[in-house]
Short mmCIF file of N, CA and C in Angstrom, two decimals:
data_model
loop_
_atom_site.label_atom_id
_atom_site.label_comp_id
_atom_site.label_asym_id
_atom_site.label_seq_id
_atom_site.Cartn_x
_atom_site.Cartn_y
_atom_site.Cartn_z
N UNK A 153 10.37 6.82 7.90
CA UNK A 153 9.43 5.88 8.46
C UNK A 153 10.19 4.62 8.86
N UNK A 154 9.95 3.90 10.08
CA UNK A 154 10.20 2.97 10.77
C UNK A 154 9.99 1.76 9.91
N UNK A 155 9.14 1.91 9.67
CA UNK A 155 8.54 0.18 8.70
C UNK A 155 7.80 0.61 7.49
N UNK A 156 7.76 -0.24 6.36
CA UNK A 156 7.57 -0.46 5.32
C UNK A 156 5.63 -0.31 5.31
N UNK A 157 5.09 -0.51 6.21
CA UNK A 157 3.75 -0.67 6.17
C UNK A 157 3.31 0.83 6.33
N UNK A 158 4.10 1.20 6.65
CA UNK A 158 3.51 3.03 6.60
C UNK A 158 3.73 3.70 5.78
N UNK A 159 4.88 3.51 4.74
CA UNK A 159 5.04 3.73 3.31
C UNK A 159 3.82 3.07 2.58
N UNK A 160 3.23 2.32 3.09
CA UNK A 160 2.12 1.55 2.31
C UNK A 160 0.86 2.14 2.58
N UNK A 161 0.68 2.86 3.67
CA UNK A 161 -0.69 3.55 4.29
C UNK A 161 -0.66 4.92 3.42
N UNK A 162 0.99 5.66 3.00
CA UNK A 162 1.21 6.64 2.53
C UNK A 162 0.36 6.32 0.99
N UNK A 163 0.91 5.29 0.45
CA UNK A 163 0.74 5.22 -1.26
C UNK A 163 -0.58 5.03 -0.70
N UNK A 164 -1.39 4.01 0.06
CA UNK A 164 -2.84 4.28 -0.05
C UNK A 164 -3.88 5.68 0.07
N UNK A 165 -3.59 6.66 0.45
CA UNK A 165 -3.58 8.15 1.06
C UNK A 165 -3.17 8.74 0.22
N UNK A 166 -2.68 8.34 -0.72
CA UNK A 166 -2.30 9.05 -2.28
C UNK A 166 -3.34 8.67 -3.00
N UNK A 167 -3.54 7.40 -2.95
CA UNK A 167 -4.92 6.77 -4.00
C UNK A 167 -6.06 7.87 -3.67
N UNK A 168 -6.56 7.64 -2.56
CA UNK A 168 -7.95 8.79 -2.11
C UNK A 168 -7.51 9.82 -2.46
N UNK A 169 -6.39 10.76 -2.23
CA UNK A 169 -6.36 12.08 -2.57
C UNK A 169 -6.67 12.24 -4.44
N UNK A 170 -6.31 10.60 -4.85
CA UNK A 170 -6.55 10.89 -6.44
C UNK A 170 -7.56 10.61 -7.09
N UNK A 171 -8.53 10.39 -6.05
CA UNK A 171 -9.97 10.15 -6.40
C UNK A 171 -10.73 8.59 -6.92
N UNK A 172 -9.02 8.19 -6.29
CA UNK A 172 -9.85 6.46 -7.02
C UNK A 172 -10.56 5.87 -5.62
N UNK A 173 -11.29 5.07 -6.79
CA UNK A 173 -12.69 4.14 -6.42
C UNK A 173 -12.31 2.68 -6.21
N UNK A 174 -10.95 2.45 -6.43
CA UNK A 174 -10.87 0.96 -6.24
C UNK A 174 -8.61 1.00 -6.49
N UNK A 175 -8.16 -0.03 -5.35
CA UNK A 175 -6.83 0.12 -5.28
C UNK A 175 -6.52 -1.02 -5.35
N UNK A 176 -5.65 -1.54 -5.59
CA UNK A 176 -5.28 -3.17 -5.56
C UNK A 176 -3.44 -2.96 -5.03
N UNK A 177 -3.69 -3.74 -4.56
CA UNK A 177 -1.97 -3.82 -3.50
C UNK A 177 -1.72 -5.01 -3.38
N UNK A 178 -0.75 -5.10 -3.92
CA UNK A 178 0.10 -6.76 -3.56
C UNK A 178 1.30 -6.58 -3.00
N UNK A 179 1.90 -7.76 -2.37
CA UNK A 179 2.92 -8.04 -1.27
C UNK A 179 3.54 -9.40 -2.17
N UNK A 180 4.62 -8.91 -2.29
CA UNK A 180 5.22 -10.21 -2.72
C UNK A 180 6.61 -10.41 -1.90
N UNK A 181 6.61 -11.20 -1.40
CA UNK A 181 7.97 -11.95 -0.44
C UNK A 181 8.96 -13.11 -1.39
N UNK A 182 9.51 -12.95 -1.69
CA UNK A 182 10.01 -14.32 -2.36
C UNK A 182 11.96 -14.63 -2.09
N UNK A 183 11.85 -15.17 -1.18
CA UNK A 183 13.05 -15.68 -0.17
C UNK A 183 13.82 -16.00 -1.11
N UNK A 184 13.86 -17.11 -2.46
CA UNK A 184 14.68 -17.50 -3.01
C UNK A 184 15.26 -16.70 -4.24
N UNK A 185 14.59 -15.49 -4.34
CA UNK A 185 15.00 -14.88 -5.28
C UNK A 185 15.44 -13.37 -4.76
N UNK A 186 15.41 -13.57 -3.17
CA UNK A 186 15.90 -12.38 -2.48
C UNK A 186 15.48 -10.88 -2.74
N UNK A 187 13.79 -11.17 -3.05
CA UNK A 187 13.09 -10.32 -3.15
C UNK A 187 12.17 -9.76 -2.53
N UNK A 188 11.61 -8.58 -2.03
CA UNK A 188 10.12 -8.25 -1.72
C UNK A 188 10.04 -6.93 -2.58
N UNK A 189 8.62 -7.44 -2.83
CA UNK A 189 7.77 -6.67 -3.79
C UNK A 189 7.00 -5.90 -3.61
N UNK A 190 6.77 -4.20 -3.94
CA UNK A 190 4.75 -3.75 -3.01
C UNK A 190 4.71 -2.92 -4.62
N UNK A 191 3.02 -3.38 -4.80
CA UNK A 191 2.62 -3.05 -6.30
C UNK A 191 1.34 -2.11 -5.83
N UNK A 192 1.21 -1.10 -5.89
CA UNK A 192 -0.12 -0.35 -5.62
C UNK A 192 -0.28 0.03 -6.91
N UNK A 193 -1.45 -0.01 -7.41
CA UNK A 193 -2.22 0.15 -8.76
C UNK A 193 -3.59 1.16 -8.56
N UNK A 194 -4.01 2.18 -8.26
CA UNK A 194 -5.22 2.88 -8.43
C UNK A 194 -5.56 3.15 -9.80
N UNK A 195 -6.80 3.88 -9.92
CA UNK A 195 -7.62 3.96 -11.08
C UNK A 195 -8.06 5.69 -10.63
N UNK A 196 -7.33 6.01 -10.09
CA UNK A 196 -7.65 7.60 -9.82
C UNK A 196 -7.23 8.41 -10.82
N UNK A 197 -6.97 10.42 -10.91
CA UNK A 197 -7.16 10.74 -11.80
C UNK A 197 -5.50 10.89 -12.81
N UNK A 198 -4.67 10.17 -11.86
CA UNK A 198 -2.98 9.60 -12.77
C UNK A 198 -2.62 11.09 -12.49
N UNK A 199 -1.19 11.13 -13.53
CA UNK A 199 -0.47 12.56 -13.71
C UNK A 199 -0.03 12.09 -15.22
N UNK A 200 -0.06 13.71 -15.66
CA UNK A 200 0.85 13.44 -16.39
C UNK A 200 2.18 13.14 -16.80
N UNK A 201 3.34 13.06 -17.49
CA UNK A 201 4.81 12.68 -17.42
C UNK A 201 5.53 13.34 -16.54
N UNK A 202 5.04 14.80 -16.70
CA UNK A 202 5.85 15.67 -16.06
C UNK A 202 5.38 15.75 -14.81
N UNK A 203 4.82 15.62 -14.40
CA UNK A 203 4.59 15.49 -12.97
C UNK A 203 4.23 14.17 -12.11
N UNK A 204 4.67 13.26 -12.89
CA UNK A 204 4.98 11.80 -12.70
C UNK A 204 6.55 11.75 -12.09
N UNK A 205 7.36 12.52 -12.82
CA UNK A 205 8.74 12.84 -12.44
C UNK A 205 9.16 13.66 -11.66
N UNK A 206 7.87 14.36 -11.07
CA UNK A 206 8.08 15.31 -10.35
C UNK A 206 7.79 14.75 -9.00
N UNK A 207 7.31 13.73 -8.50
CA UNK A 207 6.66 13.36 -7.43
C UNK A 207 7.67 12.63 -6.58
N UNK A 208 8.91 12.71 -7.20
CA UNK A 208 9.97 11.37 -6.51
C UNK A 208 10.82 12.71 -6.11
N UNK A 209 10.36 13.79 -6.03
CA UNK A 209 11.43 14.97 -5.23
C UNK A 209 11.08 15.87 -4.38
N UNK A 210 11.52 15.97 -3.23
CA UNK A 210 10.37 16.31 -1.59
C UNK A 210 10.18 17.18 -1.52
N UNK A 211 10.56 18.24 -2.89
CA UNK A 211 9.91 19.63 -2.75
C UNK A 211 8.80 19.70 -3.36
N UNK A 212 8.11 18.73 -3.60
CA UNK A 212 6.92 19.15 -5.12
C UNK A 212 5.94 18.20 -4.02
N UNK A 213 4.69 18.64 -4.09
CA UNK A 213 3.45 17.92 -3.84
C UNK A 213 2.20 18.73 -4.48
N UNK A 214 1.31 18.03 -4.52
CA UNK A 214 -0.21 18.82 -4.98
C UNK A 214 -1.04 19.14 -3.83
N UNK A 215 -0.76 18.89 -2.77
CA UNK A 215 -1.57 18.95 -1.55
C UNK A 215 -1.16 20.65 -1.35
N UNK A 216 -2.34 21.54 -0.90
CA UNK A 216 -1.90 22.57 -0.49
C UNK A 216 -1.75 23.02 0.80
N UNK A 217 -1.93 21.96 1.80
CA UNK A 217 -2.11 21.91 3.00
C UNK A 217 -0.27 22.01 3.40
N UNK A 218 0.44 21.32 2.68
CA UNK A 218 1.65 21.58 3.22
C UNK A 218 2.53 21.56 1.67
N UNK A 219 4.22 22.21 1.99
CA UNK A 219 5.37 22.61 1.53
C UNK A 219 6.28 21.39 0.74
N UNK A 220 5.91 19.76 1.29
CA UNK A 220 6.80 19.44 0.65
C UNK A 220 6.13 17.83 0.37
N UNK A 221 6.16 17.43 -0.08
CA UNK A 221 5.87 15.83 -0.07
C UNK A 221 7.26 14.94 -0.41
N UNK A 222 6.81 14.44 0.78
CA UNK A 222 8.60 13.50 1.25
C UNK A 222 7.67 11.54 1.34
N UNK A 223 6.28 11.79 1.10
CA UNK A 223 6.34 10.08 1.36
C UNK A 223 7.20 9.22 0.17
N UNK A 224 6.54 9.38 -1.09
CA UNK A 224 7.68 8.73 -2.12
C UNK A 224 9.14 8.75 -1.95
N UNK A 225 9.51 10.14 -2.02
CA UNK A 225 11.22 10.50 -2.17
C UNK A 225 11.28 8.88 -1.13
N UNK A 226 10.72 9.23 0.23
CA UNK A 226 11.19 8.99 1.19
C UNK A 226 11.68 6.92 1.20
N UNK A 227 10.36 6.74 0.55
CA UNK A 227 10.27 5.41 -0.12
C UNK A 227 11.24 4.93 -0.80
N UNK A 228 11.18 5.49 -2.10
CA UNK A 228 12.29 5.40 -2.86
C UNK A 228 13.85 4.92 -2.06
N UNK A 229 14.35 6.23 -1.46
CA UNK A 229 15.29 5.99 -0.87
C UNK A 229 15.77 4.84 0.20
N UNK A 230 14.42 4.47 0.83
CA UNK A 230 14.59 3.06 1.15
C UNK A 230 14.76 2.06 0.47
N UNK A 231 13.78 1.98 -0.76
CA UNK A 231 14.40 0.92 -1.65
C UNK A 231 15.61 1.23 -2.15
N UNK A 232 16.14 2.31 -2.74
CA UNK A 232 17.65 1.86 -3.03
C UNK A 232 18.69 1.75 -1.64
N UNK A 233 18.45 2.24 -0.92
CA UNK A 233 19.48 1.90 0.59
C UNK A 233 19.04 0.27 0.65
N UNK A 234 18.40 -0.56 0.02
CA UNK A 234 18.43 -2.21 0.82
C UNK A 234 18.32 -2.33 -0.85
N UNK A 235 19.21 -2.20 -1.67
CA UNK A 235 19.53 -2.69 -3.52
C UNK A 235 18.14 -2.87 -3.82
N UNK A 236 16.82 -2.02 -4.19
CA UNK A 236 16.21 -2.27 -4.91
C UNK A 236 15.73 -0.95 -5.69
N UNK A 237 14.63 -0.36 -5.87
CA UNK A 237 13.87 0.56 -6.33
C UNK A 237 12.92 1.04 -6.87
N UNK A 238 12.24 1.98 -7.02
CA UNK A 238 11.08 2.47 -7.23
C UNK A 238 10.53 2.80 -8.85
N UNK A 239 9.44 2.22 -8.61
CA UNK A 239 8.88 3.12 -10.48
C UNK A 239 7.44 3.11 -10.27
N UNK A 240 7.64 4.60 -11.26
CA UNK A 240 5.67 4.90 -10.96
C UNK A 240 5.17 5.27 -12.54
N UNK A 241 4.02 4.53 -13.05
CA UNK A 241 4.01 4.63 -13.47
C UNK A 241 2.06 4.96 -13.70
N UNK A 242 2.44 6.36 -14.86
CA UNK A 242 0.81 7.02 -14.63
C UNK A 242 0.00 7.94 -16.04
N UNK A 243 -1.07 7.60 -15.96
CA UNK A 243 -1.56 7.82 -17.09
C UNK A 243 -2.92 9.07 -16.66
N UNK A 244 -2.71 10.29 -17.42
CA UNK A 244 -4.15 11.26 -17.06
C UNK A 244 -5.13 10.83 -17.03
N UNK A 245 -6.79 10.54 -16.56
CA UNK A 245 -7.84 9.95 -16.36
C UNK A 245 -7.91 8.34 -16.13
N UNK A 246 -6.36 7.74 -15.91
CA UNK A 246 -6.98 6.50 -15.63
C UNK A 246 -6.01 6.06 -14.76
N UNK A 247 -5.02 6.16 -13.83
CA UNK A 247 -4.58 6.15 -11.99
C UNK A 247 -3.22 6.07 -12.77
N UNK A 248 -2.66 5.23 -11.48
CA UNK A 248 -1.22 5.15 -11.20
C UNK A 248 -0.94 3.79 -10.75
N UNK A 249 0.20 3.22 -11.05
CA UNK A 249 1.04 2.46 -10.64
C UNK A 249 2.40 2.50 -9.69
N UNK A 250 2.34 2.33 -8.55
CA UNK A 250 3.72 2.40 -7.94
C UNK A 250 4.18 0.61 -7.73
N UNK A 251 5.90 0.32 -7.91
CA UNK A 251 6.00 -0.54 -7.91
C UNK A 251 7.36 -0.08 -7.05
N UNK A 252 7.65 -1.04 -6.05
CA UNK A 252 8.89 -0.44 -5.03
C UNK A 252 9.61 -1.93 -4.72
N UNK A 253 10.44 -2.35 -4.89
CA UNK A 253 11.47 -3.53 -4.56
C UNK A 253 12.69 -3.61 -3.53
N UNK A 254 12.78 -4.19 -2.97
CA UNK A 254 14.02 -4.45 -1.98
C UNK A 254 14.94 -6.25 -2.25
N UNK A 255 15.89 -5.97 -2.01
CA UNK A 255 16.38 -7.11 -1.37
C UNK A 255 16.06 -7.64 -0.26
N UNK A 256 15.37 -8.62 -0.27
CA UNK A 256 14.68 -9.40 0.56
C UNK A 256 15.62 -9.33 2.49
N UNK A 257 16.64 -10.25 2.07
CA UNK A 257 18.00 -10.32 2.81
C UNK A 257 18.87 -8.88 3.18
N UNK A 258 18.60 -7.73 2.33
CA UNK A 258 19.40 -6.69 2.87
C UNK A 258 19.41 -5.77 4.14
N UNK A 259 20.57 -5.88 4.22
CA UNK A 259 20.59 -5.60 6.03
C UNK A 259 19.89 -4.37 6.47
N UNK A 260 19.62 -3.54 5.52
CA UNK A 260 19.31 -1.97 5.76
C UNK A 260 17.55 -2.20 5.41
N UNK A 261 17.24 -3.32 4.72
CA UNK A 261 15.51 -3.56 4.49
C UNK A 261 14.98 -2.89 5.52
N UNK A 262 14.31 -1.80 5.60
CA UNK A 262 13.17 -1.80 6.78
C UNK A 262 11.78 -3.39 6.58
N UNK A 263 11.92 -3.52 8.64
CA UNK A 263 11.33 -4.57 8.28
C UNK A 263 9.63 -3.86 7.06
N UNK A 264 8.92 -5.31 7.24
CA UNK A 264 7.49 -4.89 6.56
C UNK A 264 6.67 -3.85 7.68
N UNK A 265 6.11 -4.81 8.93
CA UNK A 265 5.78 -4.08 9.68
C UNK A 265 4.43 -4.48 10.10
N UNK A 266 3.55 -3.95 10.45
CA UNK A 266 2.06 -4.46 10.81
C UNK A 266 1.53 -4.24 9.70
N UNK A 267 0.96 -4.87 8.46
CA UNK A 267 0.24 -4.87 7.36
C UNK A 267 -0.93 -4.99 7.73
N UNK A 268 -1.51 -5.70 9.00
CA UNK A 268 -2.43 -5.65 8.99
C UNK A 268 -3.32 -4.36 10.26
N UNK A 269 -2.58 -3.98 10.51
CA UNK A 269 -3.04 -2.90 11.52
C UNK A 269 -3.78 -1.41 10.27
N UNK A 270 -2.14 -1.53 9.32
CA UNK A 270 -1.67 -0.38 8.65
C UNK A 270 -3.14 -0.45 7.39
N UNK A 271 -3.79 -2.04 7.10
CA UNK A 271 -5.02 -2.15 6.24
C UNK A 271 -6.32 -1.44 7.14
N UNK A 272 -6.47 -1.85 8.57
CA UNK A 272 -7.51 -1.64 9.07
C UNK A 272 -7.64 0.01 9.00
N UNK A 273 -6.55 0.28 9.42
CA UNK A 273 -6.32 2.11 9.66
C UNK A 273 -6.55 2.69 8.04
N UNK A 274 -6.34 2.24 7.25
CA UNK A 274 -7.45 2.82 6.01
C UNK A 274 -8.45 2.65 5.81
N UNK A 275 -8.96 1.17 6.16
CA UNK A 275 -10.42 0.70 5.75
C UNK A 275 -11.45 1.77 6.83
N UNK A 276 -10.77 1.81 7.80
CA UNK A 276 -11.55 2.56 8.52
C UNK A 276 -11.98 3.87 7.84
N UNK A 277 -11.46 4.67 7.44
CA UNK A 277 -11.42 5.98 6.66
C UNK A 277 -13.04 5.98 5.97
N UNK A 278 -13.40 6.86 6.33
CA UNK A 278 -14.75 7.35 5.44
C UNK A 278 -14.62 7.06 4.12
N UNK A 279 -13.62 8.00 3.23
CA UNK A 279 -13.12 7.48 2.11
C UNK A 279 -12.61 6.87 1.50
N UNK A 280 -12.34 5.68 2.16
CA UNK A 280 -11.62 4.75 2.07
C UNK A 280 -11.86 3.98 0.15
N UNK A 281 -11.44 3.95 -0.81
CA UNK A 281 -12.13 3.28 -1.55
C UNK A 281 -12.07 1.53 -1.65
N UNK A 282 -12.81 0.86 -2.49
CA UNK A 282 -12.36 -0.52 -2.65
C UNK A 282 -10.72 -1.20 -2.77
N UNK A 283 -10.62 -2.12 -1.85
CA UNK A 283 -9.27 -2.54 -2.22
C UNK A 283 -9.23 -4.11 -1.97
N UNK A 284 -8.67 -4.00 -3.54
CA UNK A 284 -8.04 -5.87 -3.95
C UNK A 284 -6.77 -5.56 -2.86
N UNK A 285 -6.41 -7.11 -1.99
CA UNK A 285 -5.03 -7.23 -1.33
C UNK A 285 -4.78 -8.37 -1.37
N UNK A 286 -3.37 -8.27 -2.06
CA UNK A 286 -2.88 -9.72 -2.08
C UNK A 286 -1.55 -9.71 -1.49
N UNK A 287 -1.12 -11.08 -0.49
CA UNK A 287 0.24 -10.91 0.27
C UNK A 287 0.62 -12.09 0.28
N UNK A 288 1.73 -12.22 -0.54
CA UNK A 288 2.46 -13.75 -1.23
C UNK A 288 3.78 -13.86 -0.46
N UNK A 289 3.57 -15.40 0.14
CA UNK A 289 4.88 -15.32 0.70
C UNK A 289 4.96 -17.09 0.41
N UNK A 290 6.33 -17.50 0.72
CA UNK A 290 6.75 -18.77 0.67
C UNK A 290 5.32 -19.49 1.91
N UNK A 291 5.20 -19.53 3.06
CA UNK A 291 4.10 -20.16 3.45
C UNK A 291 2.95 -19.94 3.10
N UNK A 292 2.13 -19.37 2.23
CA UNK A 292 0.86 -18.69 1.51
C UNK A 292 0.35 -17.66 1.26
N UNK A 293 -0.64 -17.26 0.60
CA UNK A 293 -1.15 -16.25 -0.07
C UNK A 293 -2.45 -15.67 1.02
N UNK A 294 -2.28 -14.43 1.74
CA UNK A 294 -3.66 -13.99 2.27
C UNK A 294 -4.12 -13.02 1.24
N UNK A 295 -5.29 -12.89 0.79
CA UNK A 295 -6.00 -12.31 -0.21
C UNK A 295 -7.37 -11.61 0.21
N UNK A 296 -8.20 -10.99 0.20
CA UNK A 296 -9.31 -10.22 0.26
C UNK A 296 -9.19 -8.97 -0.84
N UNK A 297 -10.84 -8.77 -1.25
CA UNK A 297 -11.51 -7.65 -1.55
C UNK A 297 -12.89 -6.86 -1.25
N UNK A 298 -12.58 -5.59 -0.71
CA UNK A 298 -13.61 -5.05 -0.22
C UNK A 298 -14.67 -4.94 -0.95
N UNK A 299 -14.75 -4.76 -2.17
CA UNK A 299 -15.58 -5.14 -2.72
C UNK A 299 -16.63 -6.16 -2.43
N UNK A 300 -16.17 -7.41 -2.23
CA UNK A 300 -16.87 -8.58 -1.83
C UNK A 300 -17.66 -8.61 -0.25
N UNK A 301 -16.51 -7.90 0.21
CA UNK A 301 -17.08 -7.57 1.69
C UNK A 301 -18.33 -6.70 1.48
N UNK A 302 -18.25 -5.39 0.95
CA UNK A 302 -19.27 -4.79 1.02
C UNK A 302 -20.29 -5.39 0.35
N UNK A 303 -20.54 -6.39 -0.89
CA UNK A 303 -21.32 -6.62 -1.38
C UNK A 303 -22.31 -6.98 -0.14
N UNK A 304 -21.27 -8.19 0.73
CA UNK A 304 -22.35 -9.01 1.65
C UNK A 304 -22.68 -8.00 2.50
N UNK A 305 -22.25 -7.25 3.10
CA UNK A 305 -22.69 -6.54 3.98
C UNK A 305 -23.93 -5.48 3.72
N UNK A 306 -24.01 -5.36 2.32
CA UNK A 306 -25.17 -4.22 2.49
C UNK A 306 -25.15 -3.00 2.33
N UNK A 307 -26.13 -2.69 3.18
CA UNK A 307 -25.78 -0.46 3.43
C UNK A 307 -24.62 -0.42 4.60
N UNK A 308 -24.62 -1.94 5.09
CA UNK A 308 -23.59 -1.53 6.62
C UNK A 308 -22.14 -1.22 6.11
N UNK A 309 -21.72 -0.16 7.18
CA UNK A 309 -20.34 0.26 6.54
C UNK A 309 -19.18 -0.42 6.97
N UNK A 310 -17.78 -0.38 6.43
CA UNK A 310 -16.73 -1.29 7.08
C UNK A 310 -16.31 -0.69 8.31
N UNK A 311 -17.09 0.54 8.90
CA UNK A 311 -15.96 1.38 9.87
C UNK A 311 -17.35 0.93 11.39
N UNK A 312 -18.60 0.60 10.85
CA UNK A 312 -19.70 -0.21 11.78
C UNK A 312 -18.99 -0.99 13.15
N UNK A 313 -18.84 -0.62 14.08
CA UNK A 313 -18.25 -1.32 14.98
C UNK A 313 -18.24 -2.36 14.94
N UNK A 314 -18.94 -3.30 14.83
CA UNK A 314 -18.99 -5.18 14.89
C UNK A 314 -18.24 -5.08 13.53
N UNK A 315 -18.03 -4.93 12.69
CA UNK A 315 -17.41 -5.02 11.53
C UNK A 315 -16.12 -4.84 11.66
N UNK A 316 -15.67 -3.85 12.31
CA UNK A 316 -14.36 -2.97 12.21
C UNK A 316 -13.78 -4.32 13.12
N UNK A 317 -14.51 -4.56 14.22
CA UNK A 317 -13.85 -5.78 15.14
C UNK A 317 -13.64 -7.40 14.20
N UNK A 318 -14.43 -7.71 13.64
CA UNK A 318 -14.49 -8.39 12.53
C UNK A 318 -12.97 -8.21 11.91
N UNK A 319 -13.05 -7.20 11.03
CA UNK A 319 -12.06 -6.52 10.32
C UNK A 319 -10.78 -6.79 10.76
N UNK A 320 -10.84 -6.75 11.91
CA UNK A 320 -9.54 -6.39 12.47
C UNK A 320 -8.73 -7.90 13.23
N UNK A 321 -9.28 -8.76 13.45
CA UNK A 321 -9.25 -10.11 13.24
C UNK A 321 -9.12 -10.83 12.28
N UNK A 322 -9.94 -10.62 11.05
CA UNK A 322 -9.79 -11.63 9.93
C UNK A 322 -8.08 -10.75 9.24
N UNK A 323 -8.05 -9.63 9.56
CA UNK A 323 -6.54 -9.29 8.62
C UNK A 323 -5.09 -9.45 9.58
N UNK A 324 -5.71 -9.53 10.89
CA UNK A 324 -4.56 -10.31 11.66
C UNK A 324 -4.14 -12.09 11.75
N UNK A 325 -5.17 -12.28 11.58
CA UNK A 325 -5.53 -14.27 11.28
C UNK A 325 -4.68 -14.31 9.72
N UNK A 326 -4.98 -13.46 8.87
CA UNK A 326 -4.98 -13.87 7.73
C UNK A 326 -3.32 -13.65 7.23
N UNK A 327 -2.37 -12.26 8.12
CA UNK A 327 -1.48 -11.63 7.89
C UNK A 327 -0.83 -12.99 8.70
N UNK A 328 -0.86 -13.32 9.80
CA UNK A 328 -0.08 -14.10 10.70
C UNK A 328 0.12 -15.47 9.88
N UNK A 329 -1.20 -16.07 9.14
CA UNK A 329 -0.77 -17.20 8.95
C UNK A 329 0.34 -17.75 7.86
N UNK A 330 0.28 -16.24 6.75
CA UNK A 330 1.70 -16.38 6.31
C UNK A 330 2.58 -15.80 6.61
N UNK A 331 2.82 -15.21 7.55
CA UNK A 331 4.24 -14.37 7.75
C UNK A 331 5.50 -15.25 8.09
N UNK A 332 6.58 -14.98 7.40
CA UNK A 332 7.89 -15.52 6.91
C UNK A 332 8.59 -15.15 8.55
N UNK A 333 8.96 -16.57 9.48
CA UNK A 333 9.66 -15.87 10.40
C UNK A 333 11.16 -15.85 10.37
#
């Protein structure tokens, strides 16, 4: 993958396949400590050890639709090609944790990428579940939860055309006004 935000659409697309109801994703940028951070946390149905360890190698997936699952490996290997790396961490009946690090400054970093294109293109999803997002950078913090959105909204759905247009504005306004140039 080209950019970092599609590794991020991947771990979200893992959450739904695991049945969670609510995801929380943070972005952490932090220039002076030559870091970036991506924390995905679901509440779906986890793995156990052994197949916690099994998920970081591109021959093993649970999907039966296809032969190999390469989004993690694939991840992974980006974080250690720009000095950082990956840990997942997961418990049976109550989700998963992925936590993935880079050197901020390293030359091989894939950039981030459209975060906010890569949010809309899930929210859109039928199944999309609730998601906390937080994206910390030296110029500020953009934050939302769907949760809150849907509260106000009602029976109306996030994929409702006036919404989705909505949608798709407030996470470009919100992505732009901190992005590190």
């Amino acid at each position: 993958m080209l950019e970092l935000a599609l590794h991020v659409l991947d771990i979200l697309q893992n959450s739904v396949e695991a049945g969670a109801s609510r995801v929380q994703l943070s972005i952490r940028e932090d220039r002076q400590a030559d870091r970036l951070t991506i924390t995905a946390a679901d509440n779906g149905r986890g793995m156990d050890a052994q197949a916690a360890r099994r998920v970081l190698n591109p021959f093993y997936t649970t999907r039966t639709t296809r032969h190999v699952g390469l989004g993690l490996p694939l991840l992974a290997a980006a974080a250690d090609a720009a000095g950082g790396g990956l840990t997942l961490e997961s418990v049976p009946g109550q989700g998963t944790t992925v936590q993935v690090t880079f050197r901020w400054s390293h030359p091989d970093r894939q950039p981030l990428g459209d975060m906010a294109g890569t949010l809309l293109a899930f929210l859109m999803s039928e199944r999309a579940p609730d998601l906390a997002y937080e994206h910390r950078t030296a110029a500020g913090t953009f934050a939302f939860d769907t949760a809150a959105i849907r509260a106000e909204l009602g029976e109306v759905p996030l994929n409702q055309p006036l919404v989705a247009a909505w949608l798709a504005d407030f996470l470009s306004e919100g992505e732009a006004e901190i992005s590190l140039r």
